[in-house]
mmCIF file of C-alpha atoms in Angstrom:
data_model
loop_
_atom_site.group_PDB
_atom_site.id
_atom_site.type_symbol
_atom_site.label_atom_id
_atom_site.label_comp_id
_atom_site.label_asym_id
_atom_site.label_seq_id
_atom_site.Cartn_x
_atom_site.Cartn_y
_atom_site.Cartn_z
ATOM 1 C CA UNK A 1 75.554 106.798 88.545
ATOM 2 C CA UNK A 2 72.904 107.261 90.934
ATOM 3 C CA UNK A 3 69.201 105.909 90.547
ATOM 4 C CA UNK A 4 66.627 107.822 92.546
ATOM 5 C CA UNK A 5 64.273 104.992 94.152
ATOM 6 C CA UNK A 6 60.293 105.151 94.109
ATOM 7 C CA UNK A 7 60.616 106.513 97.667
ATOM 8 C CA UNK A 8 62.591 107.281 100.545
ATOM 9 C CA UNK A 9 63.210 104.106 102.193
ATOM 10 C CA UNK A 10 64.026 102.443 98.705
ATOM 11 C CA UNK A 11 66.543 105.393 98.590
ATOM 12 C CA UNK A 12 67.839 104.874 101.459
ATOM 13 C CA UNK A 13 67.720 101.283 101.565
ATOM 14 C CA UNK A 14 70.187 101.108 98.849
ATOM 15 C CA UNK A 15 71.720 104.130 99.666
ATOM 16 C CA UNK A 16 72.873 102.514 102.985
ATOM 17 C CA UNK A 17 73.716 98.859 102.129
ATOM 18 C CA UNK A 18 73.975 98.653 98.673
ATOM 19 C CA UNK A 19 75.487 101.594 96.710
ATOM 20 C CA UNK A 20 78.976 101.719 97.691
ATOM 21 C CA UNK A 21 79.775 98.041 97.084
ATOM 22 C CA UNK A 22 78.473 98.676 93.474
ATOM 23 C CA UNK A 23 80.609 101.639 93.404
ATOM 24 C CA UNK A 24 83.618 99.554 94.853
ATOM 25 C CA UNK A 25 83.092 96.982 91.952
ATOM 26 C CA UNK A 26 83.158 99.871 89.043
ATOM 27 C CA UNK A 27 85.942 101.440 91.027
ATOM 28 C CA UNK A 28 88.203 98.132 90.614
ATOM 29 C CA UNK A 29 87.262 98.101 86.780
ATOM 30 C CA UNK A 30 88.386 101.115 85.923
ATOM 31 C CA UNK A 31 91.561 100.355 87.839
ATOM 32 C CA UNK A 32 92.164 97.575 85.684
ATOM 33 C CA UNK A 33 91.019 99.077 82.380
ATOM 34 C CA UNK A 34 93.785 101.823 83.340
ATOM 35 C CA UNK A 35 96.483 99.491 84.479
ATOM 36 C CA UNK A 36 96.265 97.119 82.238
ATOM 37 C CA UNK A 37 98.334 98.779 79.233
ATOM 38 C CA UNK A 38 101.085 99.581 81.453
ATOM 39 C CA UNK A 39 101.534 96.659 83.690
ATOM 40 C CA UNK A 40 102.147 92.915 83.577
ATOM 41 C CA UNK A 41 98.536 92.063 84.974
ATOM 42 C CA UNK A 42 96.445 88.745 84.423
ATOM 43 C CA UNK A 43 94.564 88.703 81.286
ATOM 44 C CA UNK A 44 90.588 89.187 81.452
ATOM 45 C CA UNK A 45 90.030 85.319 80.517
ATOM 46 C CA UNK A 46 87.505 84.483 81.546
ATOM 47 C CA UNK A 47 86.632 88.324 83.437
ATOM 48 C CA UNK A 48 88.522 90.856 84.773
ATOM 49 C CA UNK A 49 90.229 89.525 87.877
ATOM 50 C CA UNK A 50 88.664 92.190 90.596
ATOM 51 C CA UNK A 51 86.513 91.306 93.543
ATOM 52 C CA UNK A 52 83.216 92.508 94.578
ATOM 53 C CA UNK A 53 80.267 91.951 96.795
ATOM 54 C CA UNK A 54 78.050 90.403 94.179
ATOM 55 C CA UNK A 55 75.177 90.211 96.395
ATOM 56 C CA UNK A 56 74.779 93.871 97.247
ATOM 57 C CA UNK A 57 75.764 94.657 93.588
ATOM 58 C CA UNK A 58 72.771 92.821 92.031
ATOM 59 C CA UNK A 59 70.862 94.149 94.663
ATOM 60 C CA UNK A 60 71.837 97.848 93.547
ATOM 61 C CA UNK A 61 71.253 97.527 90.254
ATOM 62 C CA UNK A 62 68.099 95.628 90.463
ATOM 63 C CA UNK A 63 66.765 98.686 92.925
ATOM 64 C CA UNK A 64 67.687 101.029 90.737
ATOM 65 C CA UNK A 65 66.031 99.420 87.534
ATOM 66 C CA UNK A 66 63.024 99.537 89.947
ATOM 67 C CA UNK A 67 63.233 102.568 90.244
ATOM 68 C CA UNK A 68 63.329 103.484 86.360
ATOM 69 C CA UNK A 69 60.390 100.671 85.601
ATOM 70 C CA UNK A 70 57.941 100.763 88.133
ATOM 71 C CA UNK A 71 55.648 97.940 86.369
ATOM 72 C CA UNK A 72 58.437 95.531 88.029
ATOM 73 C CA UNK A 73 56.253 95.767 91.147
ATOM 74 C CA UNK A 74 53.648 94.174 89.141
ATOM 75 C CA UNK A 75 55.508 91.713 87.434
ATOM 76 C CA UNK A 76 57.565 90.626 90.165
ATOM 77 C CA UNK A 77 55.927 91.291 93.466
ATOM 78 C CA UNK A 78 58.183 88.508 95.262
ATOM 79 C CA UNK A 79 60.828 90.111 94.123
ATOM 80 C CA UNK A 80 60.348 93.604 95.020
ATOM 81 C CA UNK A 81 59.149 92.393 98.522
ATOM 82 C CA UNK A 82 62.547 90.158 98.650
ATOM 83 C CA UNK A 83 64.656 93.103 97.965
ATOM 84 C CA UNK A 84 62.796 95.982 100.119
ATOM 85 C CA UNK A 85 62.771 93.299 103.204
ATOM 86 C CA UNK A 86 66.468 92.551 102.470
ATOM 87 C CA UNK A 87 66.326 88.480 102.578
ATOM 88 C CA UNK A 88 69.669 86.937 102.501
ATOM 89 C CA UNK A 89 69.250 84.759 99.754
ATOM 90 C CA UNK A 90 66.736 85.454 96.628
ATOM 91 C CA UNK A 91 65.950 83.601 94.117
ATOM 92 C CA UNK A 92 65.114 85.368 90.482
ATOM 93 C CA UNK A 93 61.613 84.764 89.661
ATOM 94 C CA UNK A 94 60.496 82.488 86.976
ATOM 95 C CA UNK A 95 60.274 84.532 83.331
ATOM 96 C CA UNK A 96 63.101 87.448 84.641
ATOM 97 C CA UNK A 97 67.025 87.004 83.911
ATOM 98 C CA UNK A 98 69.847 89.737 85.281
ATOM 99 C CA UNK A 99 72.435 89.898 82.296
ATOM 100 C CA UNK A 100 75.406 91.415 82.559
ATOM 101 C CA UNK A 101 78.934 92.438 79.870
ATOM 102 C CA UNK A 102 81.593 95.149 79.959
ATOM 103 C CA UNK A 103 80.313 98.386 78.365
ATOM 104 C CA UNK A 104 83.969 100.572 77.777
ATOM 105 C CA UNK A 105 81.998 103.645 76.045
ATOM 106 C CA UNK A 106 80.746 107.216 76.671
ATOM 107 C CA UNK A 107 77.170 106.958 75.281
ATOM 108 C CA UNK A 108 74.335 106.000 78.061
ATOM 109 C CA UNK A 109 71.058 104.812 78.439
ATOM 110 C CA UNK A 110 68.758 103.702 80.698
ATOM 111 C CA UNK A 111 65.281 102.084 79.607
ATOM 112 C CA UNK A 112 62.476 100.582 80.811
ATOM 113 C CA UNK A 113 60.294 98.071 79.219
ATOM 114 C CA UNK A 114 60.368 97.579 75.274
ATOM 115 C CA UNK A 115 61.012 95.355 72.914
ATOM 116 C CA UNK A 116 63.061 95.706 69.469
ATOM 117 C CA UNK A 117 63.332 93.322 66.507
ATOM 118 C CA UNK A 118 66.137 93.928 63.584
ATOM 119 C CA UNK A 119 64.253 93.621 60.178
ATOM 120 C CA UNK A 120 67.459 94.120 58.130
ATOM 121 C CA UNK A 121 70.823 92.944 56.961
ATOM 122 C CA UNK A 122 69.849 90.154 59.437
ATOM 123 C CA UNK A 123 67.043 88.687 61.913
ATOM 124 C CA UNK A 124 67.394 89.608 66.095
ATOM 125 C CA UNK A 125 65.715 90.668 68.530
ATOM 126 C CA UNK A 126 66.082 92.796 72.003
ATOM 127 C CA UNK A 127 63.539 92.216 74.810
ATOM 128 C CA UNK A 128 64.199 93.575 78.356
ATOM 129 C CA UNK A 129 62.482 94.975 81.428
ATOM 130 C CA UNK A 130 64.960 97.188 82.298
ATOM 131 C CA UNK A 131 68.466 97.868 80.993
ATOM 132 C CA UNK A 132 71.535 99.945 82.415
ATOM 133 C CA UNK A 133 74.531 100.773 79.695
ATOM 134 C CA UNK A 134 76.743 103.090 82.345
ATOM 135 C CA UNK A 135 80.177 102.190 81.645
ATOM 136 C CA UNK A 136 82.305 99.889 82.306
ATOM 137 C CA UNK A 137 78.949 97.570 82.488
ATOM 138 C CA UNK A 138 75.814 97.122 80.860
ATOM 139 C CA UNK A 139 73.038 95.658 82.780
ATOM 140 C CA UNK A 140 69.918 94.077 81.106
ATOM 141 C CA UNK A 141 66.684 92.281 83.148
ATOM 142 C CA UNK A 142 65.010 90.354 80.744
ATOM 143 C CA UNK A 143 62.735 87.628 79.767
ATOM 144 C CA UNK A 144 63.943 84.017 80.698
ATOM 145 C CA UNK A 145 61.355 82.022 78.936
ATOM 146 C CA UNK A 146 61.092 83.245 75.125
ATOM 147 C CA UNK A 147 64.096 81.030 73.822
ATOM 148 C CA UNK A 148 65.052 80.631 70.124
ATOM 149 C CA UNK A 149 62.200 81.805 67.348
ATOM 150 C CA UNK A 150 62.958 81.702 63.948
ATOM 151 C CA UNK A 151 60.702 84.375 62.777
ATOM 152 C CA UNK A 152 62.223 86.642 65.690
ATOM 153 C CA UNK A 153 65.844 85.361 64.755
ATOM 154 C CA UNK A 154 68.503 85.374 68.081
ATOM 155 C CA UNK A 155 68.465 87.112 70.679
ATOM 156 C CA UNK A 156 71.107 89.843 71.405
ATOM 157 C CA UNK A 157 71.946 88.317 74.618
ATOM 158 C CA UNK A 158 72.737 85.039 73.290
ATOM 159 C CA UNK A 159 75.652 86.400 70.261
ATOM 160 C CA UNK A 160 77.936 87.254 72.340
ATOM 161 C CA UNK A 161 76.092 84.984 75.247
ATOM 162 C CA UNK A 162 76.108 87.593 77.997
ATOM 163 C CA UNK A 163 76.894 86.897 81.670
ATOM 164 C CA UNK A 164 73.942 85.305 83.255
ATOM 165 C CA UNK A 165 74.323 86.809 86.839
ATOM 166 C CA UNK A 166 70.667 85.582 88.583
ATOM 167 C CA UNK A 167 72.501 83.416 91.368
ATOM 168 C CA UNK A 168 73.900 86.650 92.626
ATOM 169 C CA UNK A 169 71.310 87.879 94.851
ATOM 170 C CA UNK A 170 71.358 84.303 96.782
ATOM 171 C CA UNK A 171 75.205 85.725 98.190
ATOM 172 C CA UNK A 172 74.128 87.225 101.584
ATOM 173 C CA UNK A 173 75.413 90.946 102.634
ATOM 174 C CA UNK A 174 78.104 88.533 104.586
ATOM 175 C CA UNK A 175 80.090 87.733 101.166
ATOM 176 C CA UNK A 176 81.823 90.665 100.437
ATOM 177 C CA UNK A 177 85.259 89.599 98.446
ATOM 178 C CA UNK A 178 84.261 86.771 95.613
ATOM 179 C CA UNK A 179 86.494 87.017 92.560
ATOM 180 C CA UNK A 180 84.769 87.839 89.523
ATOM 181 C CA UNK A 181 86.476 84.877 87.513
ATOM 182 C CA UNK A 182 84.727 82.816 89.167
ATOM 183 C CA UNK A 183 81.397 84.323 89.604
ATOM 184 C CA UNK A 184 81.597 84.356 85.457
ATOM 185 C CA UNK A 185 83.460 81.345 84.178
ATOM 186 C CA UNK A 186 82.111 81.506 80.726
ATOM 187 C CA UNK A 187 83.278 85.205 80.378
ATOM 188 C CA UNK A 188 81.930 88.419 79.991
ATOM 189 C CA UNK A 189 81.587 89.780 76.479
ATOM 190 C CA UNK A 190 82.159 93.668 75.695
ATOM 191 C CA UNK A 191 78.919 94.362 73.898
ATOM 192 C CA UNK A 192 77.494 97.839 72.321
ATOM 193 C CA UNK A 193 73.842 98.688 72.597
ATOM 194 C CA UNK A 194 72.513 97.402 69.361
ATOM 195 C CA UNK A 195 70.336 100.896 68.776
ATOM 196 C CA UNK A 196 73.172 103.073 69.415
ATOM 197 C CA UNK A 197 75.137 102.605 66.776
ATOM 198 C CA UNK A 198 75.151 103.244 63.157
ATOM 199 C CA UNK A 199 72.728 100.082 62.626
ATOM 200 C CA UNK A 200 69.941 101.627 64.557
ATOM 201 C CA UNK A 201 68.126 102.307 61.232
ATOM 202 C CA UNK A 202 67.936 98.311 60.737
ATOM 203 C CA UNK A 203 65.675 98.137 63.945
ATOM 204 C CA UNK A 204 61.925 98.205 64.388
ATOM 205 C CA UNK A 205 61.354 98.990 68.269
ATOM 206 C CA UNK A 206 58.001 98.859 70.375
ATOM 207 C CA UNK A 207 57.118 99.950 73.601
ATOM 208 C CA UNK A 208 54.690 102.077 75.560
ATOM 209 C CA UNK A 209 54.585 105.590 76.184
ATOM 210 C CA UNK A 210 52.516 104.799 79.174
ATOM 211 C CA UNK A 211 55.277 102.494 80.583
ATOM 212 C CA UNK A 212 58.489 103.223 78.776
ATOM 213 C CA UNK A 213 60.948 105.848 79.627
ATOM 214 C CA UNK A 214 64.610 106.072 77.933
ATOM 215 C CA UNK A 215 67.193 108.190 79.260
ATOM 216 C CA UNK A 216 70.088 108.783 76.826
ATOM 217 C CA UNK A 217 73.656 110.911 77.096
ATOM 218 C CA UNK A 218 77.159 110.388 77.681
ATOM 219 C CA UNK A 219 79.690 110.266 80.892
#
């Protein structure tokens, strides 16, 4: 998967420094995922045992969801200015959240900004920023702050709790073997998207055709 930027230095910036560590990472999932029924290999408990960079992978996938929601700029101008300027070690800004589970399945989507509430069978809701589902992963920036509302029932990201990967971008371009067992101690889940599937019909979704775009297919 490749994410065009909002320009060519953004391109290139992850391009360069980024882009093949996240393509390392994906590469050693699938290695496992294929292995796995066929040798003798640790169990996924708590994650897949596979290093990465996790530094220049958040940083990849948080250029890239730049790229697909502009409005970040607005939101998070520290941010954006921490990642084009390629500081060492970032802190996520109050409000945002990087999320992260294993997504094993052909269909894709990309998104910007919206917002999605399930009205039947039961009470959830689905907020993000900006979301990746490219398997094996499933990337979602979203709000840190909204917390449990019973009208609004729980959030997707909380049942299964997904992988809460925000200290990532403090790892420096330096740290470029960290298992992912112990980036993730309390697991990853394997998630679908929630309006993918059959119970898409249960969902009432909101966004803006000014500042929305969704990109759907299969790989």
């Amino acid at each position: 998967m490749w994410l065009r930027g909002l320009c060519g230095d953004c391109n290139s910036l992850a391009g360069l420094h980024y882009d093949a560590a996240y393509g390392d990472f994906v590469a050693a999932l699938n290695t496992y995922a294929r292995a796995m029924p066929l040798l003798y290999l640790p169990r996924p408990d708590p994650a897949p045992p596979v290093r990465l960079a996790p530094g220049r992978v958040a940083r990849s996938i948080l250029i890239g969801m730049f790229a697909t929601t502009p409005h970040l700029r607005v939101m998070f101008p520290g941010l954006a200015a921490d990642l084009r300027e390629r500081r060492d070690h970032i802190t996520m800004p109050d409000g945002a959240t990087l999320r992260l589970a294993l997504y094993p399945f052909r269909e894709t989507r990309l998104a910007s900004m919206f917002n999605a509430v399930r009205v039947l069978k039961s009470r959830r809701h689905y907020d993000i920023f900006s979301e990746v589902y490219f398997r094996p992963l499933a990337w979602a920036l979203t709000s840190s702050g909204r917390g449990y509302v019973e009208s609004m029932g729980e959030s997707v990201f909380d049942n299964p709790r997904w992988a809460t990967v925000d200290d990532w971008i403090q790892y420096g371009d330096d740290v470029t073997m960290v298992d992912l067992r112990d980036l993730c101690r309390q697991g990853i889940p394997r998630v679908h998207h929630p309006l993918l599937g059959d119970d898409q019909d249960d969902w009432l979704q909101f966004f803006s055709d000014q500042v929305t775009a969704i990109f759907e297919g299969q790989c």
